[in-house]
XYZ file of C-alpha atoms in Angstrom:
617
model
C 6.824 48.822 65.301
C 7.699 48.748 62.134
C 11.044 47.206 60.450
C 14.265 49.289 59.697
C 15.091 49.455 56.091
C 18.867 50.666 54.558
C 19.482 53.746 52.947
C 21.669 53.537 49.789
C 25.542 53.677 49.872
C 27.257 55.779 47.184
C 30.497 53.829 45.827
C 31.543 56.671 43.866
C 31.597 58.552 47.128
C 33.772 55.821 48.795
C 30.887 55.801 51.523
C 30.197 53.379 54.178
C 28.216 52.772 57.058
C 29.248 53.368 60.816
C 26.915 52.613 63.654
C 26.790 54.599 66.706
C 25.551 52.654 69.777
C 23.545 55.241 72.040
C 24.168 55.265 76.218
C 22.050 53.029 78.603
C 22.227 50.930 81.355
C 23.382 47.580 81.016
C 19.188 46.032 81.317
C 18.335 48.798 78.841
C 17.085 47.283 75.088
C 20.489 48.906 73.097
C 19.501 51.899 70.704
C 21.587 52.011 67.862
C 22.270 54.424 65.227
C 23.560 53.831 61.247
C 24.454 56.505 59.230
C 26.682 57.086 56.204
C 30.389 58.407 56.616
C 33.525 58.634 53.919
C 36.107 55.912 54.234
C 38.690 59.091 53.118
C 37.441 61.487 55.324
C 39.017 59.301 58.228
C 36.298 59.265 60.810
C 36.490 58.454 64.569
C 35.474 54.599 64.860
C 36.299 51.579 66.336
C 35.942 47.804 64.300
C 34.664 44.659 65.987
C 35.858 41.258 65.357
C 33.546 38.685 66.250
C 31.708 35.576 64.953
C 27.897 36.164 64.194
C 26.988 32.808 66.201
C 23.787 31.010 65.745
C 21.398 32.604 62.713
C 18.522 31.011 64.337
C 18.869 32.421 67.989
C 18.474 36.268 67.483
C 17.359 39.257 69.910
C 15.685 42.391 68.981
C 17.708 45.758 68.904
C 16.262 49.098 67.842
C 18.141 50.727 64.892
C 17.231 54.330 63.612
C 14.007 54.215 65.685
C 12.962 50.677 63.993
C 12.861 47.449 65.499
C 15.803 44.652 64.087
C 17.153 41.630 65.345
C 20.592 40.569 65.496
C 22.542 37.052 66.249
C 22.759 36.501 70.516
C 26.053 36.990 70.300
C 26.270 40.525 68.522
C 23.735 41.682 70.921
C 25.889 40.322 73.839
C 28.906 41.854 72.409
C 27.143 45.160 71.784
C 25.722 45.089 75.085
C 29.402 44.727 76.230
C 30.660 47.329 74.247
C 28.092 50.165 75.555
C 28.814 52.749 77.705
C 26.219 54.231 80.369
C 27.510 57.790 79.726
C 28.501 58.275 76.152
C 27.994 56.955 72.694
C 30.575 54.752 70.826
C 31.066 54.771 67.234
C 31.463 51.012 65.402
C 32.201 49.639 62.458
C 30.139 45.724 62.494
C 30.144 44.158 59.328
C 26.547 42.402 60.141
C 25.026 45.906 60.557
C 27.031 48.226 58.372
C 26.488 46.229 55.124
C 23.273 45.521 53.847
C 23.783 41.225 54.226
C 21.207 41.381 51.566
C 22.173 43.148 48.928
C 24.713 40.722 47.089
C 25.894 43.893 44.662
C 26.667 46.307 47.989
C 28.364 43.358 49.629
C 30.109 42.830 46.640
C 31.471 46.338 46.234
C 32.049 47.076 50.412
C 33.824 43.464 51.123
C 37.070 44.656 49.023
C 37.464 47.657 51.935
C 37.169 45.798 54.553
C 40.843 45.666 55.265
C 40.970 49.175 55.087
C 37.837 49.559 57.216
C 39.880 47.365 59.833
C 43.181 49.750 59.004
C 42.123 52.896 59.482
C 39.892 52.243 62.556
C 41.314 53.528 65.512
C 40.736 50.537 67.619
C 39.892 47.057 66.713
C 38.159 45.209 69.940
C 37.703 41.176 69.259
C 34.708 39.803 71.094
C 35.426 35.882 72.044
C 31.810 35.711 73.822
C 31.160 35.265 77.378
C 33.943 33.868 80.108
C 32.200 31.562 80.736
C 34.484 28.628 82.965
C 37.949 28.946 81.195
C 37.704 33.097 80.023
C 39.074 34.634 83.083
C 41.812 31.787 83.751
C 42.672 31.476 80.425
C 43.385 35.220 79.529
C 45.714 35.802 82.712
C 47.492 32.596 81.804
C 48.322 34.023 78.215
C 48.864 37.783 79.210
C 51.213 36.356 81.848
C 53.070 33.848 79.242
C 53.488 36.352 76.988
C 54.554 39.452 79.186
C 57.591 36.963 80.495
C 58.311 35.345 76.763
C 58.590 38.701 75.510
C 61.546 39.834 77.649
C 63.303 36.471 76.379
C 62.128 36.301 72.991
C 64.916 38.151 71.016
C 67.660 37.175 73.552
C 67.252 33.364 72.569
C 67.999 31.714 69.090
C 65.631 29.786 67.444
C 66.457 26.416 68.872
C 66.666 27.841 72.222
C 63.545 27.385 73.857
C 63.069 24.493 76.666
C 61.222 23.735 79.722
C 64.554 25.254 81.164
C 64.276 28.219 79.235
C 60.671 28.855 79.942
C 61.615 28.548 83.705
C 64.349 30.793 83.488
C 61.829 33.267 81.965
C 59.778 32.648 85.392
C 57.212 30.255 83.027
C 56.570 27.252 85.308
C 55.243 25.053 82.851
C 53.594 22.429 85.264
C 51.783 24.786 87.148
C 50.181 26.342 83.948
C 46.346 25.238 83.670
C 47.036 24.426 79.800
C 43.169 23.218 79.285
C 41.388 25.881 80.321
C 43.715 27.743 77.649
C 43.431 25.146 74.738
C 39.699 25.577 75.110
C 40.011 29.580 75.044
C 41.875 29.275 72.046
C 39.581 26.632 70.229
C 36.545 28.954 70.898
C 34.660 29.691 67.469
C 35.883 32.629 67.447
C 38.964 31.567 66.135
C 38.021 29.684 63.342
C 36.473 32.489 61.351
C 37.999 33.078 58.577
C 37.262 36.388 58.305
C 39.375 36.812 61.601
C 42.453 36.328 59.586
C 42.126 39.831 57.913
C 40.791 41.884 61.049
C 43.172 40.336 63.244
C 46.424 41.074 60.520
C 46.100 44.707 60.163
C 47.580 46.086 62.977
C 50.401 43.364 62.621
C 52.709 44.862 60.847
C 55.736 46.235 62.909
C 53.194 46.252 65.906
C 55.105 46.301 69.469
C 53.298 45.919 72.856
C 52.341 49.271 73.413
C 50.922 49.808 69.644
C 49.088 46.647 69.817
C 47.624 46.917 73.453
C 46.567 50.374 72.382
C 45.233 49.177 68.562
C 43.794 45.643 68.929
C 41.907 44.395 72.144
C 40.791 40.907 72.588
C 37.751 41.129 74.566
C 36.177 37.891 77.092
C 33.188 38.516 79.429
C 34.366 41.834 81.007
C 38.017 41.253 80.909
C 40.124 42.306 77.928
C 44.187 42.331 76.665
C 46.437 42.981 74.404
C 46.357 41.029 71.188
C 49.837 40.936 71.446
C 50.151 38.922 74.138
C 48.359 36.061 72.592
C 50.986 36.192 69.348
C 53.367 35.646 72.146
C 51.899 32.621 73.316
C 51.298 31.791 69.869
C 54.908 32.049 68.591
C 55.557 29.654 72.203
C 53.733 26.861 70.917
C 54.812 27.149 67.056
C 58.571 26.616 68.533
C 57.358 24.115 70.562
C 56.409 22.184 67.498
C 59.293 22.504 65.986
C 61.365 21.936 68.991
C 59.745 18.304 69.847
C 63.126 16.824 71.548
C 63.726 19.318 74.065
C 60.355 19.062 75.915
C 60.826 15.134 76.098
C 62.821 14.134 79.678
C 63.628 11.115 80.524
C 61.202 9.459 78.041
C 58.510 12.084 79.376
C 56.739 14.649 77.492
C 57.124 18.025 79.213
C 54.135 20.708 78.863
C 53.271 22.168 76.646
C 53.797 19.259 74.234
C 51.851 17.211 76.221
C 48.872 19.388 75.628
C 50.224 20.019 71.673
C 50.403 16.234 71.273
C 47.261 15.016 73.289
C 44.641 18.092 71.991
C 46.607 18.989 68.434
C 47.584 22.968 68.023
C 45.076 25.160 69.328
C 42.914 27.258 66.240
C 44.130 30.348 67.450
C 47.457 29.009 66.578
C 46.909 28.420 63.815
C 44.995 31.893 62.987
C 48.463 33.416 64.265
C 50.107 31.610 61.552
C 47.712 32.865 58.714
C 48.195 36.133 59.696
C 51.681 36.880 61.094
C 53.511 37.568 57.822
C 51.866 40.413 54.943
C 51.571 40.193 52.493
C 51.090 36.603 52.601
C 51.350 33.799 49.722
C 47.592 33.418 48.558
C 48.387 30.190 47.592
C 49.246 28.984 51.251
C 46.022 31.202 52.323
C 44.170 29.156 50.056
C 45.470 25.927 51.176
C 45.098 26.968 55.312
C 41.615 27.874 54.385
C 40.002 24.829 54.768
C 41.095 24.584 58.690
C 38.486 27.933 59.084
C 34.681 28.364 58.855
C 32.668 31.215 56.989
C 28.900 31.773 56.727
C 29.332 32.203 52.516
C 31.761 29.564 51.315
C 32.366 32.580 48.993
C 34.239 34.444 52.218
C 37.283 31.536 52.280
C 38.472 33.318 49.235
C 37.304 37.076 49.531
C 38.432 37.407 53.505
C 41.830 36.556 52.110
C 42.216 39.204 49.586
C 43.137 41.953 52.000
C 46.077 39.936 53.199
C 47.689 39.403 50.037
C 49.856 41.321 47.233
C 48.043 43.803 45.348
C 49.135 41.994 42.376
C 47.056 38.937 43.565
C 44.289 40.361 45.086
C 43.829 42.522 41.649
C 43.362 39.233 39.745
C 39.829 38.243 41.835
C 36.787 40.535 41.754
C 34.223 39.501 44.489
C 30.985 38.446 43.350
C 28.515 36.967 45.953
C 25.884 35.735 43.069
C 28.413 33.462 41.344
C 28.550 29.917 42.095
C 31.074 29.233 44.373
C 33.115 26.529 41.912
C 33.234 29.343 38.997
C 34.917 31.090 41.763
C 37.323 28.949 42.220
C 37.914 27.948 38.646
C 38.532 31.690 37.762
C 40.549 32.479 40.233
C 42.827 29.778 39.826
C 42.981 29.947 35.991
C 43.888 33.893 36.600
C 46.375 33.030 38.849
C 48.225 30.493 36.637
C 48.311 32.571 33.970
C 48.787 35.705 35.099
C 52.054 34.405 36.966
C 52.762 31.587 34.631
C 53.212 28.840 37.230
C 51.055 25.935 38.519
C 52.835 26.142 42.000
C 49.278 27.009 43.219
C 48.143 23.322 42.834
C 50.729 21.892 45.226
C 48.645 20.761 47.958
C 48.532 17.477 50.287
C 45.148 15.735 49.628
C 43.266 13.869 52.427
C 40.423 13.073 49.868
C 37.972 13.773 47.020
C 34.673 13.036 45.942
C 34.435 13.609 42.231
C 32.453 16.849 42.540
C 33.962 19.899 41.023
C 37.772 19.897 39.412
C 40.246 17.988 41.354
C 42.895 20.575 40.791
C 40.846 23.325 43.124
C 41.125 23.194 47.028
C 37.039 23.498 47.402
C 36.550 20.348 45.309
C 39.178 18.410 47.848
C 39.479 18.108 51.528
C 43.583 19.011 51.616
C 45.929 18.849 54.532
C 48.038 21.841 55.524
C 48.990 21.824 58.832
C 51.337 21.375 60.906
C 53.660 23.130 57.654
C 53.098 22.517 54.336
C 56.311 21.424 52.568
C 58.184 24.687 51.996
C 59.578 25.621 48.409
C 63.047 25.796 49.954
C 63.134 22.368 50.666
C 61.369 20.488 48.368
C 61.627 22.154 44.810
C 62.320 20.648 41.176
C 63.584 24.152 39.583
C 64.268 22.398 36.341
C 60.583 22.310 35.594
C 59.716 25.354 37.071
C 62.069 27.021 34.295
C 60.404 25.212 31.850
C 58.182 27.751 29.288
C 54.867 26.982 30.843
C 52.281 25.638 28.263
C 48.788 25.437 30.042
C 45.309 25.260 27.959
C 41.867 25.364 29.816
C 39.205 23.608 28.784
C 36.087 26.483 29.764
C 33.205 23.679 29.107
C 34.815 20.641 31.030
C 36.993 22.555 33.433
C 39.711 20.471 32.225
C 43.316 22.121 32.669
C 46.064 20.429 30.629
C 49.816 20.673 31.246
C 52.713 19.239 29.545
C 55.257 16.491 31.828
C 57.298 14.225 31.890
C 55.653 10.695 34.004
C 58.171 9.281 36.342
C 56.561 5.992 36.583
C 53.465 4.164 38.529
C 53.324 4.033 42.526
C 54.134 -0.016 43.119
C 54.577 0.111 46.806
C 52.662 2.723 49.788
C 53.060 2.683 53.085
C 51.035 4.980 55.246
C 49.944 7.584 55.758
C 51.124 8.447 58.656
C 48.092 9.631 60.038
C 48.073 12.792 62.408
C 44.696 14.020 61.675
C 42.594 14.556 65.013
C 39.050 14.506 65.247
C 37.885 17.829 66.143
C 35.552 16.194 69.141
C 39.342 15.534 70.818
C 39.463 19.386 70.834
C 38.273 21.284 74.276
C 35.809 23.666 73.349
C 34.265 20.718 71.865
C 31.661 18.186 72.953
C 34.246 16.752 75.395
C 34.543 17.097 79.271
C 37.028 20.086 80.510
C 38.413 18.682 83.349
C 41.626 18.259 82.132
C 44.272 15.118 81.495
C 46.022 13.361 84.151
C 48.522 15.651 85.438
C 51.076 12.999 85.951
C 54.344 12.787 83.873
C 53.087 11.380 80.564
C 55.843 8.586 78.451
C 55.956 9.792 75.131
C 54.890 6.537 73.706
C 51.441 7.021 75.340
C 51.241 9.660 72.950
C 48.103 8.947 70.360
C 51.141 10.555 67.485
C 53.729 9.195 69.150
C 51.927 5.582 68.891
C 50.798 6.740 64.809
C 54.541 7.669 64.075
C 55.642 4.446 65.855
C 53.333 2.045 63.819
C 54.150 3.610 60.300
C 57.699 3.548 61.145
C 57.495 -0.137 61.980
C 55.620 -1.184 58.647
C 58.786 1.186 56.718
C 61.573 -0.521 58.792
C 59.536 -3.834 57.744
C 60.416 -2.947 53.857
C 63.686 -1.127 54.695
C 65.042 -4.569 55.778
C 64.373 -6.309 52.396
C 66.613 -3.701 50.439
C 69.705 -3.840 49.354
C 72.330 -1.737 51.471
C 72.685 0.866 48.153
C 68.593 0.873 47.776
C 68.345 1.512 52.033
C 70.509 4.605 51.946
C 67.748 5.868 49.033
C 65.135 4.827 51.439
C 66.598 6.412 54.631
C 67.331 9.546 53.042
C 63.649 9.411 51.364
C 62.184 9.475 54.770
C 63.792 13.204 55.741
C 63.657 14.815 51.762
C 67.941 14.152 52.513
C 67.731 17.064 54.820
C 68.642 17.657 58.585
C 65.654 20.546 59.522
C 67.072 19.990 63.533
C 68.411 23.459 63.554
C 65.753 26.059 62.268
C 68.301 28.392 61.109
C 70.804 25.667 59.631
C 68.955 23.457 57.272
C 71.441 21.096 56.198
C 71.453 19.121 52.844
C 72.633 16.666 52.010
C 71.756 14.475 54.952
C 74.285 13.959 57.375
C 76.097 10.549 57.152
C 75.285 9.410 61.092
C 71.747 9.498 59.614
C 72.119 6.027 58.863
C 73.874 4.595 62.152
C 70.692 6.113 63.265
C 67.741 4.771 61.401
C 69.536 0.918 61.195
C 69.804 1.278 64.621
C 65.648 2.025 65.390
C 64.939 -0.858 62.417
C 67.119 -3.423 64.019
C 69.177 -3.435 61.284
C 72.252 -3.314 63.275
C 73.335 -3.529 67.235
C 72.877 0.149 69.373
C 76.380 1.267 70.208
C 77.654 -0.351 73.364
C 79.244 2.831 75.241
C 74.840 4.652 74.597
C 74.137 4.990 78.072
C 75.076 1.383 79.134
C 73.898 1.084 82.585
C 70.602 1.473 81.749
C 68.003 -0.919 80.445
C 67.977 -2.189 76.975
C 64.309 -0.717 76.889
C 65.086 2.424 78.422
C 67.980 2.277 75.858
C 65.706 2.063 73.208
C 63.607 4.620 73.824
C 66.534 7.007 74.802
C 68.154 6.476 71.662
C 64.845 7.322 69.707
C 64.163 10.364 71.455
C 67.379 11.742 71.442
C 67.430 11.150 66.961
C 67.904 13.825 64.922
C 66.816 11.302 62.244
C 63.550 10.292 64.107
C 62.662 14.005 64.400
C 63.215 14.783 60.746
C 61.396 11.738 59.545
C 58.260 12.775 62.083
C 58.928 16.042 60.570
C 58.351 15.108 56.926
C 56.155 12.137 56.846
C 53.592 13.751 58.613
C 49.685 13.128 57.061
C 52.008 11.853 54.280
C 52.829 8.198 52.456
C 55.892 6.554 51.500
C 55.907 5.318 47.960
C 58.485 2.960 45.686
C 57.493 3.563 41.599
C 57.597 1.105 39.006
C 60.838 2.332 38.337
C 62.160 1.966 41.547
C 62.717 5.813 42.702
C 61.690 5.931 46.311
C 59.620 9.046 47.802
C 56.918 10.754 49.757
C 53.367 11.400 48.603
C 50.261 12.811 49.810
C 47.585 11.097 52.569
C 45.199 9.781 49.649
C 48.557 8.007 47.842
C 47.384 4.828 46.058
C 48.729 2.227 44.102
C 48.751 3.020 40.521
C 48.449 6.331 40.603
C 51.396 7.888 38.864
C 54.029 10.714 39.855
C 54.813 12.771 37.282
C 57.062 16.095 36.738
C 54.837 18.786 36.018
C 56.437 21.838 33.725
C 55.664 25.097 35.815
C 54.515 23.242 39.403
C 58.139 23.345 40.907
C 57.890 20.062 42.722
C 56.662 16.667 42.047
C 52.705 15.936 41.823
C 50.948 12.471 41.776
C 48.204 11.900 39.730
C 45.557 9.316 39.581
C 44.308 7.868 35.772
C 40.620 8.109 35.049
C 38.508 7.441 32.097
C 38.661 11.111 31.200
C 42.250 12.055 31.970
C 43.717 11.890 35.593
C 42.934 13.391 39.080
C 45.456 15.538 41.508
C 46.083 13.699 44.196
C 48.457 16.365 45.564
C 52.557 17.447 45.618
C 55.302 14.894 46.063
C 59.002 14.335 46.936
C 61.290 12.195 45.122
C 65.019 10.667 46.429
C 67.661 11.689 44.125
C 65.739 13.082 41.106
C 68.445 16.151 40.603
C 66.894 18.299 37.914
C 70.369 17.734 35.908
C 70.031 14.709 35.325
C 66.132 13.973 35.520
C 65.939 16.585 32.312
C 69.326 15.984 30.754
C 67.310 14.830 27.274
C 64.646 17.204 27.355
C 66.926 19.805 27.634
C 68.997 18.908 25.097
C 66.120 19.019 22.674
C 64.463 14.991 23.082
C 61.069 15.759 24.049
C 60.274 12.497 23.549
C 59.152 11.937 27.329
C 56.766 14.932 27.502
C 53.205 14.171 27.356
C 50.117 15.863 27.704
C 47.993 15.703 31.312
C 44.166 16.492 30.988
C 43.727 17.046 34.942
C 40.024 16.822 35.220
C-alpha cells in the first residue's frame, strides 16, 4: 500500500489540521481521516493530551486511504477514543502537524494553546489501567469530591488528619501507592502537558471542568478537576508538615510525601494552576519534565505566559538548542531590564554552554523556589541596570558590588530523591509498611537531622551576638508557620528554640515533664516553629559564613571560595564561582542582616568605588 503524504497548510489562512477517526469495532485496524479546517472558523473538535511513548514500538493505522504508523500508545489511545457508531473529530499534535517539516512546526506550535482553547473537549490519555488505574482514579475522584465541600470553609493552615476526617477522608484506609504511582505515570512529566492541561483552568468549577477536560485511564475517565483537588491536598500538606506528625508519628499522607517525594502530577498542578504564569519560574520547573525536542521545554511554555513574554521568543525548531536559550534570555533581560531571570538554585554544571542559562545547569526548584517576597535586595533591583553581551563568547557582564569569599559551608541539606524511589519506577508496588512510621525514620527527616547537627556543631563556637545572626540565618529572619501571616522579623522565642535542639541550653522543665527525656526531645522538635522554618528554607540549600563574616544561605553546589556578590538588577543575592575567564553562576543567595540601607549607603551617595565588573561566562 503505499505511504500517506501531507497536503500543505496555508498560514495566511490560519489553517490547521483536524483528524476525524472513522467508526469500527474495537478489533477493527482504525481508519482515520486528516483534512484542513480554519482555527477562526471555530470547528467542532476535541484535543488529546497524551505522551507519544516509545518511537521505536509503532503500529500501523490507515490515514486518507494510506498506510502510517503511529507510537503504541497513540494507537491505544485512538483505539480508546473510537466509537462503533459515529465518527469523532480530534485534534493530535503527532498527526495534525507534519513532525517533519521543522518550518510548519515552527509556525503551528505558537497555536497550540489556542488549538487546546477553543476545542470543545480536551480528553488526557494516561495509557492503560493497568494494576493501580482503576484504584487510583476512585481514590482521587473520591478525595477530591469530599475536599471540595471543605476547601473554602477552612483557612490555609487548617488542614489535618482531623480535618480530612471530618471531611469523611480516612487517611489510613487510603491505598496512597497505588495513587503515587498513577500520578508518577509518564504522562505527567510531559512538558507539553503543562499547556493542554492549563487552558481550561482559568475560573474552571466542577461542572465546567468535568464537562471541558477529561482524564482518561483504561476505560474509566474523570474530571480533571478532581485531581487539582487532590493536588492542592498534598501542596498544603507540604506546607503543613507539623500537623500530620502525632505523637512523634508521621500521619498519611506525609508519610507517602516524605518516603516517595511529591508525586509529578503535583507538581504539573503547580506549573499550571496560576495564568499567566512567571516564565522565569516556568523556566526554572522545566527541568523536573521531559520533551521529545529539548526545543519543547521552552516553546510548550509560551502559551502559559504574558503576551509580553511570549512575544519576545519566536520558535524555531532548526536552531541549536543553546542559541535558544541564549536569545531568549538576552531578550528577556533587556527587554524588562532585570536579571531576576538568573536566580536559580544550582545542583551542578559541567562547563558546557553558559552557566547563566538553566539548559547548561542541572538547577533545583522544587519543593518552592525562594519567593521574591521573602528574599529580595530591592536596593539593587532599583539600580539603572547596565548589562553588555558578549555575542562571540556568550559572556554576559553586569556591574556589583562583591560581598566577600565563602570561608565556611555546611551542607547541603540534601532532599533530592532518586527517581528509582518513585512508584511507577523500576521499584516493587506493593506498598510500605502500613504501621505508624516515627518521623525520624524518615530518609528527610534523617537528612534534615544530620545537617542540623553539623550547624549546631558551629553554632556552639559563636559568640552569643554572632549565634542570633546564625539562628536567624537559618529561617531568612522569617516565621513562614502561618501561610497567610508571614512574619518578619523573626520572633524572639526563635532562639529559646534553636539553643534548646543544639544543646546550647537546658529544655524548659514544666515541657511535658512526665515524659521521657527522649520523648521530650523529639516532642519539643516536632512541635518548633523554628525547626519547621529552618526545614523550610534550607532545603537542597547550604549554609555559608564569608570572609567577612556575614552569615547566609546558598545554593546545593556552594563551595569554598566562591564569592557572593550583589548583583545590580537580580533583586537578591547570587554566588559566583572565579574562573580563568571570569566567574560561573552558581545560583541565588540569602544574606543575614544585609538591609539595602545600609549595604548601599556609599554607592548611593555617589562612591562607586565597590562596583566592579562580572564577566559571567
Amino acid at each position: 500500500m503505499t505511504t500517506f503524504s501531507y497536503d500543505p497548510i496555508s498560514a495566511d489562512l490560519g489553517q490547521f489540521r483536524l483528524l476525524t477517526i472513522q467508526p469500527g469495532s474495537w478489533h477493527a485496524i482504525l481508519e482515520c481521516r486528516l483534512e484542513n479546517a480554519v482555527l477562526g472558523q471555530k470547528p467542532f473538535y476535541e484535543a488529546l493530551s497524551y505522551t507519544w511513548g516509545d518511537a521505536n514500538n509503532k503500529r500501523p493505522i490507515i490515514l486518507n486511504g494510506f498506510s502510517w504508523h503511529v507510537t503504541a500508545n497513540l494507537e491505544c489511545a485512538l483505539r480508546h477514543l473510537r466509537y462503533e457508531d459515529k465518527s469523532r473529530v480530534m485534534w493530535i499534535d503527532a498527526l495534525c502537524i507534519n513532525q517533519n517539516d521543522m518550518r510548519e512546526k515552527s509556525e503551528q506550535v505558537p497555536k497550540m494553546w489556542d488549538i487546546y482553547a477553543s476545542s470543545k473537549k480536551v480528553v488526557a490519555w494516561l495509557g492503560l489501567a493497568g494494576p493501580d488505574g482503576d484504584a487510583a482514579m476512585e481514590g482521587i475522584q473520591d478525595l477530591g469530591q469530599k475536599w471540595s465541600k471543605v476547601d473554602e470553609e477552612l483557612p490555609l493552615v487548617g488542614i489535618s488528619p482531623d480535618t480530612l476526617r471530618q471531611a469523611g477522608i480516612q487517611v489510613s484506609n487510603i491505598a496512597w501507592w497505588p495513587i503515587w504511582t498513577f500520578l508518577n505515570r509518564p504522562y505527567w512529566r510531559r512538558i507539553w502537558v503543562i499547556q493542554e492541561l492549563a487552558t481550561y483552568e482559568i475560573g474552571a468549577t466542577a461542572a465546567d471542568d468535568g464537562d471541558k477536560v477529561v482524564i482518561m485511564c483504561g476505560t474509566k475517565s474523570m474530571s480533571k478537576f478532581w485531581i487539582g483537588g487532590f493536588c492542592s491536598i498534598i501542596l498544603l500538606v507540604t506546607k503543613l508538615v507539623a500537623n500530620f506528625i502525632v505523637d512523634g508519628n508521621v500521619q498519611e499522607p506525609l508519610r507517602t510525601i516524605a518516603t516517595l517525594g511529591v508525586p509529578s502530577a503535583v507538581r504539573m498542578h503547580l506549573a499550571y494552576m496560576n495564568h499567566p504564569a512567571d516564565l522565569g519560574f516556568l523556566l526554572h520547573l522545566a527541568p523536573e519534565f521531559e520533551a521529545t525536542d529539548p526545543h519543547d521545554k521552552v516553546y510548550a511554555l509560551l502559551g502559559l505566559v504574558s503576551k509580553e513574554e511570549s512575544s519576545l521568543i519566536i520558535p524555531d525548531y532548526s536552531k541549536p538548542i543553546e542559541s535558544v536559550y541564549i536569545e531568549m534570555y538576552r531578550s528577556l533581560i533587556l527587554y524588562f531590564k532585570t536579571l531576576r531571570y538568573l536566580l536559580f538554585n544550582r545542583v551542578s554544571y559541567d562547563g558546557q554552554g553558559p552557566s547563566w542559562i538553566p539548559c547548561a545547569t542541572k538547577t533545583l526548584c522544587f519543593r518552592f523556589p525562594w519567593t521574591p517576597d521573602i528574599v529580595q535586595l530591592k536596593a539593587t533591583a532599583k539600580v539603572t541596570l547596565d548589562i553588555r553581551f558578549d555575542n562571540l563568547m556568550h559572556h554576559l557582564t553586569a556591574k556589583g558590588i562583591e560581598i566577600g569569599f565563602l570561608d565556611v559551608i555546611i551542607g547541603p541539606n540534601s532532599q533530592i530523591q532518586a527517581p528509582s524511589a518513585l512508584p511507577g519506577g523500576s521499584v516493587s508496588t506493593a506498598g510500605p509498611p502500613q504501621r505508624a512510621q516515627p518521623i525520624d525514620e524518615l530518609p528527610s527527616a534523617i537528612n534534615n537531622q544530620k545537617f542540623f547537627c553539623q550547624l549546631c556543631a558551629f553554632g556552639r563556637t559563636l559568640s552569643k551576638n554572632a549565634r542570633e545572626c546564625f539562628w536567624r540565618a537559618l529561617v531568612m529572619d522569617f516565621d513562614l508557620t502561618d501561610l497567610e501571616n508571614r512574619i518578619t522579623p523573626a520572633p524572639t522565642h526563635f532562639e529559646e528554640e534553636f539553643e534548646v535542639l543544639a544543646g546550647i541550653r537546658a529544655m524548659p522543665a514544666n515541657f511535658e515533664p512526665d515524659l521521657p527525656f527522649k520523648t521530650r526531645c523529639q516532642h519539643w522538635c516536632t512541635s518548633s516553629k523554628f525547626f519547621r522554618n529552618f526545614v523550610e528554607c534550607t532545603h537542597n540549600r547550604c549554609f555559608f559564613r564569608t570572609s567577612c563574616n556575614k552569615m547566609g544561605l546558598g545554593p546545593y553546589d556552594s563551595k569554598q571560595g566562591d564569592v557572593v556578590v550583589a548583583l545590580f538588577g537580580a533583586g537578591r543575592f547570587v554566588v559566583l564561582r572565579p574562573t580563568f575567564k571570569g566567574y560561573e553562576l552558581v545560583g541565588d543567595a540569602y544574606i543575614q542582616g544585609a538591609e539595602d540601607e545600609k549595604f548601599l549607603l556609599a554607592y548611593s551617595k555617589g562612591d562607586d568605588s565597590d562596583m566592579k565588573d562580572f564577566v559571567i561566562c
